[in-house]
Amino acid sequence: MATSFNIEAITPSGIKLQTTATFLKLRTVNGDIGILANHSNLVTELGSGEMLIQKDKEEEKYYLSGGFMEVRQDKVVIMAEEVIEASLIDVERLRKETEVEEAKLEKLKEEKDILSAKRIQDNLTKIRIGTR
C-alpha cells in the first residue's frame, strides 16, 4: 500500500504546486481535514487558511484562498484563487496594508455614526415640527 500521493495546486494563473506528500492538512468550509495516501474519493469546497504538506519529516506551509479540492486515492487536485508558499508572504507589506484598511474601516464607522446622528436629528426636528 502506498504511503505517499501527488498534490497539484492550480490557480487562474497556472499550476502553482506539484509535489508528493505523505500528509496534507487544509481547511474546508466545514473545518480542517487531513489527507493520507489511499484516502477515499472526495470533492469539497475549501475555506481560506493554512495548507500544511508533510513529506516524511519535512513540512511546507502555504496560504490557500479557498476554492475546491478533488481527492482520489493517489492524487489531490486543489483549485484556488491563490496558493502562496509561507516563505514568500511579505509580512511587513501586509501589516502596512492591514493598518491602512483598518483606518479606512474606522473612517467608515465614523461616517456611519455621523449619518445616524444626522438621521436622529432630522427625525427629532420632524417630530418637533409635527407636534406643534
CSV table of N, CA, C and O in Angstrom, one decimal:
chain,number,residue,atom,x,y,z
A,1,MET,N,0.8,-1.2,0.0
A,1,MET,CA,0.0,0.0,0.0
A,1,MET,C,0.9,1.2,0.0
A,1,MET,O,1.8,1.3,0.8
A,2,ALA,N,0.6,2.2,-0.9
A,2,ALA,CA,1.4,3.4,-1.0
A,2,ALA,C,1.3,4.3,0.3
A,2,ALA,O,0.3,4.3,0.9
A,3,THR,N,2.4,5.0,0.6
A,3,THR,CA,2.4,5.9,1.7
A,3,THR,C,2.4,7.3,1.3
A,3,THR,O,2.4,8.2,2.2
A,4,SER,N,2.6,7.6,0.0
A,4,SER,CA,2.6,9.0,-0.4
A,4,SER,C,1.6,9.1,-1.6
A,4,SER,O,1.2,8.2,-2.2
A,5,PHE,N,1.3,10.4,-1.9
A,5,PHE,CA,0.4,10.7,-3.0
A,5,PHE,C,0.8,12.0,-3.7
A,5,PHE,O,1.6,12.8,-3.1
A,6,ASN,N,0.3,12.3,-4.8
A,6,ASN,CA,0.6,13.5,-5.6
A,6,ASN,C,-0.3,14.6,-5.2
A,6,ASN,O,-1.5,14.4,-5.0
A,7,ILE,N,0.2,15.8,-5.2
A,7,ILE,CA,-0.6,17.0,-4.9
A,7,ILE,C,-0.3,18.0,-6.1
A,7,ILE,O,0.8,18.2,-6.5
A,8,GLU,N,-1.4,18.5,-6.6
A,8,GLU,CA,-1.3,19.6,-7.6
A,8,GLU,C,-2.2,20.7,-7.2
A,8,GLU,O,-3.4,20.5,-7.0
A,9,ALA,N,-1.7,21.9,-7.2
A,9,ALA,CA,-2.5,23.1,-6.9
A,9,ALA,C,-2.5,24.0,-8.1
A,9,ALA,O,-1.4,24.4,-8.6
A,10,ILE,N,-3.7,24.4,-8.5
A,10,ILE,CA,-3.9,25.2,-9.7
A,10,ILE,C,-4.6,26.5,-9.4
A,10,ILE,O,-5.6,26.5,-8.6
A,11,THR,N,-4.1,27.6,-9.9
A,11,THR,CA,-4.8,28.9,-9.8
A,11,THR,C,-5.1,29.4,-11.2
A,11,THR,O,-4.7,28.8,-12.2
A,12,PRO,N,-5.9,30.5,-11.3
A,12,PRO,CA,-6.1,31.1,-12.6
A,12,PRO,C,-4.9,31.4,-13.4
A,12,PRO,O,-4.9,31.4,-14.6
A,13,SER,N,-3.8,31.6,-12.7
A,13,SER,CA,-2.5,31.9,-13.5
A,13,SER,C,-1.7,30.7,-13.8
A,13,SER,O,-0.7,30.8,-14.4
A,14,GLY,N,-2.2,29.5,-13.4
A,14,GLY,CA,-1.5,28.3,-13.8
A,14,GLY,C,-1.2,27.4,-12.6
A,14,GLY,O,-1.7,27.6,-11.5
A,15,ILE,N,-0.4,26.4,-12.9
A,15,ILE,CA,-0.1,25.4,-11.8
A,15,ILE,C,0.9,26.0,-10.9
A,15,ILE,O,2.0,26.5,-11.3
A,16,LYS,N,0.6,26.1,-9.6
A,16,LYS,CA,1.4,26.7,-8.6
A,16,LYS,C,2.2,25.7,-7.8
A,16,LYS,O,3.2,26.0,-7.1
A,17,LEU,N,1.8,24.4,-7.8
A,17,LEU,CA,2.5,23.4,-6.9
A,17,LEU,C,2.2,22.1,-7.5
A,17,LEU,O,1.1,21.7,-7.9
A,18,GLN,N,3.3,21.3,-7.6
A,18,GLN,CA,3.2,19.9,-8.0
A,18,GLN,C,4.2,19.2,-7.1
A,18,GLN,O,5.4,19.5,-7.2
A,19,THR,N,3.8,18.3,-6.2
A,19,THR,CA,4.7,17.7,-5.3
A,19,THR,C,4.1,16.3,-4.9
A,19,THR,O,3.0,16.0,-5.2
A,20,THR,N,4.9,15.6,-4.1
A,20,THR,CA,4.4,14.4,-3.5
A,20,THR,C,4.5,14.6,-2.0
A,20,THR,O,5.4,15.2,-1.5
A,21,ALA,N,3.5,14.0,-1.3
A,21,ALA,CA,3.4,14.2,0.2
A,21,ALA,C,3.0,12.9,0.8
A,21,ALA,O,2.4,12.0,0.2
A,22,THR,N,3.2,12.8,2.2
A,22,THR,CA,2.7,11.7,3.0
A,22,THR,C,1.5,12.1,3.7
A,22,THR,O,0.7,11.3,4.2
A,23,PHE,N,1.3,13.5,3.9
A,23,PHE,CA,0.1,14.0,4.6
A,23,PHE,C,-0.2,15.4,4.1
A,23,PHE,O,0.7,16.2,3.8
A,24,LEU,N,-1.4,15.7,4.1
A,24,LEU,CA,-1.9,17.1,3.7
A,24,LEU,C,-3.0,17.5,4.6
A,24,LEU,O,-3.9,16.7,4.9
A,25,LYS,N,-2.9,18.7,5.2
A,25,LYS,CA,-3.9,19.3,6.0
A,25,LYS,C,-4.3,20.6,5.5
A,25,LYS,O,-3.4,21.4,5.2
A,26,LEU,N,-5.6,20.8,5.3
A,26,LEU,CA,-6.1,22.1,4.9
A,26,LEU,C,-7.5,22.4,5.4
A,26,LEU,O,-8.1,21.5,6.0
A,27,ARG,N,-8.0,23.6,5.2
A,27,ARG,CA,-9.3,24.0,5.7
A,27,ARG,C,-10.4,23.8,4.6
A,27,ARG,O,-10.2,24.3,3.5
A,28,THR,N,-11.4,23.2,5.0
A,28,THR,CA,-12.6,23.1,4.1
A,28,THR,C,-13.6,24.1,4.7
A,28,THR,O,-13.4,24.6,5.8
A,29,VAL,N,-14.7,24.3,4.1
A,29,VAL,CA,-15.8,25.2,4.6
A,29,VAL,C,-16.4,24.6,5.9
A,29,VAL,O,-17.1,25.2,6.6
A,30,ASN,N,-16.2,23.3,6.1
A,30,ASN,CA,-16.7,22.6,7.2
A,30,ASN,C,-15.7,22.3,8.3
A,30,ASN,O,-16.0,21.6,9.3
A,31,GLY,N,-14.5,22.8,8.1
A,31,GLY,CA,-13.4,22.6,9.1
A,31,GLY,C,-12.2,22.0,8.5
A,31,GLY,O,-12.2,21.7,7.3
A,32,ASP,N,-11.2,21.8,9.3
A,32,ASP,CA,-9.9,21.2,8.8
A,32,ASP,C,-10.1,19.7,8.4
A,32,ASP,O,-10.9,19.0,9.0
A,33,ILE,N,-9.3,19.3,7.5
A,33,ILE,CA,-9.3,17.9,7.0
A,33,ILE,C,-7.9,17.5,6.8
A,33,ILE,O,-7.0,18.3,6.4
A,34,GLY,N,-7.6,16.2,7.1
A,34,GLY,CA,-6.3,15.6,6.9
A,34,GLY,C,-6.4,14.6,5.8
A,34,GLY,O,-7.3,13.8,5.9
A,35,ILE,N,-5.4,14.5,4.9
A,35,ILE,CA,-5.5,13.5,3.8
A,35,ILE,C,-4.2,12.7,3.9
A,35,ILE,O,-3.1,13.2,4.0
A,36,LEU,N,-4.4,11.4,3.8
A,36,LEU,CA,-3.3,10.4,3.7
A,36,LEU,C,-3.4,9.7,2.4
A,36,LEU,O,-4.4,9.8,1.7
A,37,ALA,N,-2.4,9.0,2.0
A,37,ALA,CA,-2.4,8.1,0.8
A,37,ALA,C,-3.6,7.2,0.9
A,37,ALA,O,-4.0,6.7,2.0
A,38,ASN,N,-4.2,6.9,-0.2
A,38,ASN,CA,-5.3,6.0,-0.3
A,38,ASN,C,-6.6,6.5,0.4
A,38,ASN,O,-7.4,5.7,0.8
A,39,HIS,N,-6.7,7.8,0.5
A,39,HIS,CA,-7.9,8.4,1.1
A,39,HIS,C,-9.1,8.1,0.2
A,39,HIS,O,-8.9,8.0,-1.0
A,40,SER,N,-10.3,8.0,0.7
A,40,SER,CA,-11.4,7.8,-0.1
A,40,SER,C,-11.7,9.0,-1.0
A,40,SER,O,-11.3,10.1,-0.7
A,41,ASN,N,-12.3,8.8,-2.1
A,41,ASN,CA,-12.6,9.8,-3.1
A,41,ASN,C,-13.5,10.9,-2.5
A,41,ASN,O,-14.4,10.6,-1.7
A,42,LEU,N,-13.2,12.2,-2.8
A,42,LEU,CA,-13.9,13.3,-2.2
A,42,LEU,C,-13.7,14.5,-3.0
A,42,LEU,O,-12.7,14.8,-3.6
A,43,VAL,N,-14.8,15.3,-3.1
A,43,VAL,CA,-14.8,16.6,-3.7
A,43,VAL,C,-15.4,17.5,-2.7
A,43,VAL,O,-16.5,17.3,-2.1
A,44,THR,N,-14.7,18.6,-2.3
A,44,THR,CA,-15.2,19.5,-1.3
A,44,THR,C,-14.8,21.0,-1.6
A,44,THR,O,-13.8,21.2,-2.3
A,45,GLU,N,-15.5,21.9,-1.0
A,45,GLU,CA,-15.2,23.3,-1.1
A,45,GLU,C,-14.2,23.7,0.0
A,45,GLU,O,-14.3,23.2,1.1
A,46,LEU,N,-13.2,24.5,-0.4
A,46,LEU,CA,-12.2,24.8,0.6
A,46,LEU,C,-12.4,26.2,1.2
A,46,LEU,O,-13.0,27.1,0.5
A,47,GLY,N,-12.0,26.4,2.4
A,47,GLY,CA,-12.0,27.7,3.0
A,47,GLY,C,-10.6,28.3,2.9
A,47,GLY,O,-9.7,27.7,2.5
A,48,SER,N,-10.5,29.6,3.3
A,48,SER,CA,-9.2,30.2,3.3
A,48,SER,C,-8.5,29.9,4.6
A,48,SER,O,-9.1,29.8,5.6
A,49,GLY,N,-7.2,29.7,4.4
A,49,GLY,CA,-6.4,29.3,5.6
A,49,GLY,C,-5.1,28.7,5.2
A,49,GLY,O,-4.6,28.7,4.1
A,50,GLU,N,-4.5,28.0,6.2
A,50,GLU,CA,-3.2,27.3,6.0
A,50,GLU,C,-3.3,26.0,5.4
A,50,GLU,O,-4.3,25.2,5.8
A,51,MET,N,-2.4,25.7,4.5
A,51,MET,CA,-2.3,24.3,4.0
A,51,MET,C,-1.0,23.8,4.4
A,51,MET,O,0.1,24.5,4.2
A,52,LEU,N,-1.0,22.7,5.0
A,52,LEU,CA,0.3,22.0,5.5
A,52,LEU,C,0.5,20.8,4.7
A,52,LEU,O,-0.3,19.9,4.6
A,53,ILE,N,1.7,20.7,4.2
A,53,ILE,CA,2.1,19.5,3.4
A,53,ILE,C,3.3,18.8,4.1
A,53,ILE,O,4.3,19.5,4.4
A,54,GLN,N,3.2,17.6,4.4
A,54,GLN,CA,4.3,16.8,5.1
A,54,GLN,C,4.9,15.9,4.0
A,54,GLN,O,4.1,15.2,3.3
A,55,LYS,N,6.2,15.9,4.0
A,55,LYS,CA,6.9,14.9,3.1
A,55,LYS,C,7.9,14.2,4.1
A,55,LYS,O,8.9,14.8,4.4
A,56,ASP,N,7.5,13.0,4.5
A,56,ASP,CA,8.3,12.3,5.5
A,56,ASP,C,8.5,13.2,6.7
A,56,ASP,O,7.5,13.5,7.4
A,57,LYS,N,9.7,13.8,7.0
A,57,LYS,CA,9.9,14.6,8.2
A,57,LYS,C,9.9,16.1,7.9
A,57,LYS,O,10.0,16.9,8.7
A,58,GLU,N,9.8,16.5,6.6
A,58,GLU,CA,9.7,17.9,6.2
A,58,GLU,C,8.3,18.4,6.2
A,58,GLU,O,7.4,17.6,5.9
A,59,GLU,N,8.1,19.7,6.5
A,59,GLU,CA,6.8,20.3,6.4
A,59,GLU,C,6.9,21.6,5.6
A,59,GLU,O,7.9,22.3,5.7
A,60,GLU,N,5.9,21.8,4.7
A,60,GLU,CA,5.8,23.0,4.0
A,60,GLU,C,4.5,23.6,4.3
A,60,GLU,O,3.5,22.9,4.4
A,61,LYS,N,4.5,25.0,4.4
A,61,LYS,CA,3.2,25.7,4.7
A,61,LYS,C,2.9,26.7,3.6
A,61,LYS,O,3.8,27.3,3.0
A,62,TYR,N,1.6,26.8,3.3
A,62,TYR,CA,1.1,27.6,2.3
A,62,TYR,C,-0.1,28.4,2.8
A,62,TYR,O,-0.8,27.9,3.6
A,63,TYR,N,-0.4,29.5,2.2
A,63,TYR,CA,-1.7,30.2,2.3
A,63,TYR,C,-2.5,29.8,1.1
A,63,TYR,O,-2.1,29.7,0.0
A,64,LEU,N,-3.8,29.4,1.4
A,64,LEU,CA,-4.7,28.9,0.4
A,64,LEU,C,-6.0,29.8,0.5
A,64,LEU,O,-6.5,29.9,1.6
A,65,SER,N,-6.4,30.4,-0.6
A,65,SER,CA,-7.5,31.3,-0.5
A,65,SER,C,-8.9,30.7,-0.6
A,65,SER,O,-9.9,31.4,-0.8
A,66,GLY,N,-9.0,29.4,-0.5
A,66,GLY,CA,-10.3,28.8,-0.7
A,66,GLY,C,-10.4,28.2,-2.1
A,66,GLY,O,-9.4,28.4,-2.9
A,67,GLY,N,-11.5,27.6,-2.5
A,67,GLY,CA,-11.6,27.0,-3.8
A,67,GLY,C,-12.2,25.7,-3.6
A,67,GLY,O,-13.1,25.5,-2.8
A,68,PHE,N,-11.7,24.7,-4.4
A,68,PHE,CA,-12.2,23.4,-4.4
A,68,PHE,C,-11.1,22.3,-4.4
A,68,PHE,O,-10.0,22.6,-4.9
A,69,MET,N,-11.4,21.1,-3.9
A,69,MET,CA,-10.4,20.1,-3.8
A,69,MET,C,-11.0,18.8,-4.3
A,69,MET,O,-12.2,18.5,-3.9
A,70,GLU,N,-10.3,18.1,-5.1
A,70,GLU,CA,-10.7,16.7,-5.5
A,70,GLU,C,-9.7,15.7,-5.0
A,70,GLU,O,-8.5,15.9,-5.2
A,71,VAL,N,-10.1,14.7,-4.2
A,71,VAL,CA,-9.2,13.7,-3.7
A,71,VAL,C,-9.5,12.4,-4.4
A,71,VAL,O,-10.7,12.0,-4.5
A,72,ARG,N,-8.4,11.8,-4.9
A,72,ARG,CA,-8.5,10.4,-5.4
A,72,ARG,C,-7.5,9.6,-4.6
A,72,ARG,O,-6.7,10.2,-3.9
A,73,GLN,N,-7.5,8.4,-4.8
A,73,GLN,CA,-6.6,7.6,-3.9
A,73,GLN,C,-5.1,7.9,-4.1
A,73,GLN,O,-4.4,7.9,-3.1
A,74,ASP,N,-4.7,8.4,-5.3
A,74,ASP,CA,-3.3,8.6,-5.4
A,74,ASP,C,-3.0,10.1,-5.8
A,74,ASP,O,-1.8,10.5,-6.0
A,75,LYS,N,-4.0,11.0,-5.8
A,75,LYS,CA,-3.8,12.4,-6.2
A,75,LYS,C,-4.8,13.3,-5.6
A,75,LYS,O,-6.0,12.9,-5.4
A,76,VAL,N,-4.3,14.5,-5.2
A,76,VAL,CA,-5.2,15.5,-4.7
A,76,VAL,C,-5.0,16.7,-5.7
A,76,VAL,O,-3.9,17.2,-5.9
A,77,VAL,N,-6.1,17.2,-6.2
A,77,VAL,CA,-6.1,18.4,-7.0
A,77,VAL,C,-6.8,19.5,-6.3
A,77,VAL,O,-7.9,19.4,-5.9
A,78,ILE,N,-6.1,20.7,-6.2
A,78,ILE,CA,-6.6,21.8,-5.5
A,78,ILE,C,-6.8,22.9,-6.5
A,78,ILE,O,-5.8,23.3,-7.2
A,79,MET,N,-7.9,23.5,-6.6
A,79,MET,CA,-8.2,24.7,-7.4
A,79,MET,C,-8.5,25.9,-6.6
A,79,MET,O,-9.5,25.8,-5.8
A,80,ALA,N,-7.7,26.9,-6.6
A,80,ALA,CA,-7.9,28.1,-5.7
A,80,ALA,C,-7.5,29.4,-6.4
A,80,ALA,O,-6.8,29.3,-7.4
A,81,GLU,N,-8.0,30.5,-5.9
A,81,GLU,CA,-7.6,31.8,-6.4
A,81,GLU,C,-6.1,32.1,-6.1
A,81,GLU,O,-5.4,32.6,-7.0
A,82,GLU,N,-5.7,31.7,-4.9
A,82,GLU,CA,-4.3,32.0,-4.5
A,82,GLU,C,-3.7,30.8,-3.8
A,82,GLU,O,-4.4,30.2,-2.9
A,83,VAL,N,-2.5,30.5,-4.1
A,83,VAL,CA,-1.7,29.5,-3.3
A,83,VAL,C,-0.3,30.1,-3.1
A,83,VAL,O,0.4,30.4,-4.1
A,84,ILE,N,0.1,30.5,-1.9
A,84,ILE,CA,1.3,31.2,-1.6
A,84,ILE,C,2.1,30.5,-0.6
A,84,ILE,O,1.7,30.2,0.5
A,85,GLU,N,3.4,30.1,-1.0
A,85,GLU,CA,4.3,29.5,0.0
A,85,GLU,C,4.5,30.4,1.1
A,85,GLU,O,4.7,31.6,0.9
A,86,ALA,N,4.5,29.9,2.4
A,86,ALA,CA,4.7,30.8,3.5
A,86,ALA,C,5.9,31.7,3.5
A,86,ALA,O,5.9,32.8,3.9
A,87,SER,N,7.0,31.1,3.0
A,87,SER,CA,8.3,31.9,3.0
A,87,SER,C,8.2,33.1,2.0
A,87,SER,O,9.0,34.0,2.0
A,88,LEU,N,7.2,33.1,1.1
A,88,LEU,CA,7.1,34.1,0.1
A,88,LEU,C,6.1,35.2,0.5
A,88,LEU,O,5.9,36.2,-0.3
A,89,ILE,N,5.5,35.1,1.6
A,89,ILE,CA,4.5,36.0,2.1
A,89,ILE,C,5.2,37.3,2.6
A,89,ILE,O,6.1,37.1,3.5
A,90,ASP,N,4.9,38.4,2.1
A,90,ASP,CA,5.6,39.7,2.5
A,90,ASP,C,4.8,40.2,3.8
A,90,ASP,O,3.9,41.0,3.6
A,91,VAL,N,5.2,39.8,4.9
A,91,VAL,CA,4.5,40.1,6.2
A,91,VAL,C,4.5,41.6,6.4
A,91,VAL,O,3.4,42.1,6.8
A,92,GLU,N,5.6,42.3,6.3
A,92,GLU,CA,5.6,43.7,6.5
A,92,GLU,C,4.7,44.5,5.6
A,92,GLU,O,4.0,45.4,6.1
A,93,ARG,N,4.7,44.2,4.4
A,93,ARG,CA,3.7,44.8,3.4
A,93,ARG,C,2.3,44.6,3.8
A,93,ARG,O,1.5,45.5,3.9
A,94,LEU,N,2.0,43.3,4.2
A,94,LEU,CA,0.6,43.0,4.6
A,94,LEU,C,0.2,43.7,5.9
A,94,LEU,O,-0.9,44.1,6.1
A,95,ARG,N,1.2,43.9,6.8
A,95,ARG,CA,0.9,44.6,8.1
A,95,ARG,C,0.5,46.1,7.8
A,95,ARG,O,-0.5,46.6,8.3
A,96,LYS,N,1.3,46.7,6.9
A,96,LYS,CA,1.0,48.1,6.5
A,96,LYS,C,-0.3,48.2,5.8
A,96,LYS,O,-1.1,49.1,6.1
A,97,GLU,N,-0.6,47.3,4.9
A,97,GLU,CA,-1.9,47.3,4.2
A,97,GLU,C,-3.1,47.1,5.2
A,97,GLU,O,-4.1,47.7,5.0
A,98,THR,N,-2.9,46.2,6.1
A,98,THR,CA,-3.9,46.0,7.1
A,98,THR,C,-4.2,47.2,8.0
A,98,THR,O,-5.3,47.6,8.2
A,99,GLU,N,-3.1,48.0,8.3
A,99,GLU,CA,-3.3,49.2,9.1
A,99,GLU,C,-4.1,50.2,8.2
A,99,GLU,O,-5.0,50.9,8.8
A,100,VAL,N,-3.8,50.3,7.0
A,100,VAL,CA,-4.5,51.3,6.1
A,100,VAL,C,-5.9,50.9,6.0
A,100,VAL,O,-6.8,51.7,6.1
A,101,GLU,N,-6.2,49.6,5.8
A,101,GLU,CA,-7.6,49.1,5.6
A,101,GLU,C,-8.4,49.3,7.0
A,101,GLU,O,-9.5,49.6,6.9
A,102,GLU,N,-7.7,49.1,8.1
A,102,GLU,CA,-8.4,49.3,9.4
A,102,GLU,C,-8.7,50.7,9.6
A,102,GLU,O,-9.8,51.1,10.1
A,103,ALA,N,-7.8,51.6,9.2
A,103,ALA,CA,-8.1,53.1,9.3
A,103,ALA,C,-9.3,53.4,8.4
A,103,ALA,O,-10.1,54.2,8.8
A,104,LYS,N,-9.3,52.9,7.2
A,104,LYS,CA,-10.5,53.1,6.3
A,104,LYS,C,-11.8,52.6,6.9
A,104,LYS,O,-12.8,53.3,6.9
A,105,LEU,N,-11.7,51.5,7.5
A,105,LEU,CA,-12.9,50.9,8.2
A,105,LEU,C,-13.3,51.8,9.3
A,105,LEU,O,-14.5,52.0,9.5
A,106,GLU,N,-12.4,52.3,10.1
A,106,GLU,CA,-12.7,53.2,11.2
A,106,GLU,C,-13.4,54.4,10.7
A,106,GLU,O,-14.4,54.9,11.3
A,107,LYS,N,-12.9,55.0,9.6
A,107,LYS,CA,-13.4,56.2,9.0
A,107,LYS,C,-14.9,55.9,8.5
A,107,LYS,O,-15.7,56.7,8.7
A,108,LEU,N,-15.1,54.7,8.0
A,108,LEU,CA,-16.4,54.4,7.5
A,108,LEU,C,-17.4,54.3,8.7
A,108,LEU,O,-18.5,54.7,8.7
A,109,LYS,N,-16.9,53.8,9.8
A,109,LYS,CA,-17.7,53.7,11.1
A,109,LYS,C,-18.1,55.1,11.5
A,109,LYS,O,-19.2,55.4,11.9
A,110,GLU,N,-17.1,56.0,11.5
A,110,GLU,CA,-17.3,57.4,11.9
A,110,GLU,C,-18.3,58.0,11.0
A,110,GLU,O,-19.2,58.7,11.5
A,111,GLU,N,-18.2,57.8,9.7
A,111,GLU,CA,-19.2,58.4,8.8
A,111,GLU,C,-20.6,57.9,9.0
A,111,GLU,O,-21.5,58.6,8.9
A,112,LYS,N,-20.6,56.6,9.3
A,112,LYS,CA,-21.9,55.9,9.6
A,112,LYS,C,-22.5,56.5,10.8
A,112,LYS,O,-23.7,56.8,10.9
A,113,ASP,N,-21.7,56.7,11.8
A,113,ASP,CA,-22.2,57.4,13.1
A,113,ASP,C,-22.7,58.8,12.8
A,113,ASP,O,-23.7,59.2,13.4
A,114,ILE,N,-22.0,59.5,12.0
A,114,ILE,CA,-22.4,60.9,11.6
A,114,ILE,C,-23.7,60.8,10.9
A,114,ILE,O,-24.6,61.6,11.2
A,115,LEU,N,-23.9,59.9,10.0
A,115,LEU,CA,-25.1,59.8,9.2
A,115,LEU,C,-26.3,59.4,10.2
A,115,LEU,O,-27.4,59.9,10.1
A,116,SER,N,-26.0,58.5,11.1
A,116,SER,CA,-27.0,58.1,12.1
A,116,SER,C,-27.4,59.3,13.0
A,116,SER,O,-28.6,59.5,13.2
A,117,ALA,N,-26.4,60.0,13.4
A,117,ALA,CA,-26.7,61.2,14.2
A,117,ALA,C,-27.5,62.2,13.4
A,117,ALA,O,-28.5,62.8,14.0
A,118,LYS,N,-27.2,62.4,12.2
A,118,LYS,CA,-28.0,63.3,11.3
A,118,LYS,C,-29.4,62.8,11.2
A,118,LYS,O,-30.3,63.6,11.3
A,119,ARG,N,-29.6,61.5,10.9
A,119,ARG,CA,-30.9,61.0,10.8
A,119,ARG,C,-31.7,61.2,12.1
A,119,ARG,O,-32.9,61.5,12.1
A,120,ILE,N,-31.1,60.9,13.2
A,120,ILE,CA,-31.7,61.1,14.5
A,120,ILE,C,-32.1,62.6,14.7
A,120,ILE,O,-33.3,62.9,15.1
A,121,GLN,N,-31.2,63.5,14.4
A,121,GLN,CA,-31.5,64.9,14.5
A,121,GLN,C,-32.7,65.3,13.6
A,121,GLN,O,-33.6,66.0,13.9
A,122,ASP,N,-32.6,64.8,12.3
A,122,ASP,CA,-33.7,65.1,11.4
A,122,ASP,C,-35.0,64.6,11.9
A,122,ASP,O,-36.1,65.3,11.8
A,123,ASN,N,-35.0,63.4,12.4
A,123,ASN,CA,-36.3,62.8,13.0
A,123,ASN,C,-36.8,63.6,14.1
A,123,ASN,O,-38.0,63.8,14.3
A,124,LEU,N,-35.9,64.0,15.0
A,124,LEU,CA,-36.3,64.8,16.2
A,124,LEU,C,-36.9,66.2,15.7
A,124,LEU,O,-37.9,66.7,16.3
A,125,THR,N,-36.3,66.8,14.7
A,125,THR,CA,-36.8,68.0,14.1
A,125,THR,C,-38.2,67.8,13.5
A,125,THR,O,-39.1,68.6,13.8
A,126,LYS,N,-38.4,66.7,12.8
A,126,LYS,CA,-39.7,66.4,12.2
A,126,LYS,C,-40.7,66.2,13.3
A,126,LYS,O,-41.9,66.6,13.2
A,127,ILE,N,-40.3,65.5,14.4
A,127,ILE,CA,-41.3,65.2,15.5
A,127,ILE,C,-41.7,66.6,16.1
A,127,ILE,O,-42.8,66.8,16.4
A,128,ARG,N,-40.7,67.4,16.4
A,128,ARG,CA,-40.9,68.7,17.0
A,128,ARG,C,-41.9,69.5,16.1
A,128,ARG,O,-42.9,70.1,16.6
A,129,ILE,N,-41.6,69.6,14.8
A,129,ILE,CA,-42.5,70.3,13.9
A,129,ILE,C,-43.9,69.7,13.8
A,129,ILE,O,-44.9,70.4,13.7
A,130,GLY,N,-43.9,68.4,13.7
A,130,GLY,CA,-45.2,67.7,13.6
A,130,GLY,C,-46.1,67.8,14.8
A,130,GLY,O,-47.3,67.5,14.8
A,131,THR,N,-45.5,68.1,16.0
A,131,THR,CA,-46.3,68.1,17.2
A,131,THR,C,-46.7,69.5,17.6
A,131,THR,O,-47.3,69.8,18.6
A,132,ARG,N,-46.4,70.5,16.8
A,132,ARG,CA,-46.7,71.9,17.1
A,132,ARG,C,-48.1,72.2,16.8
A,132,ARG,O,-48.8,71.8,16.0
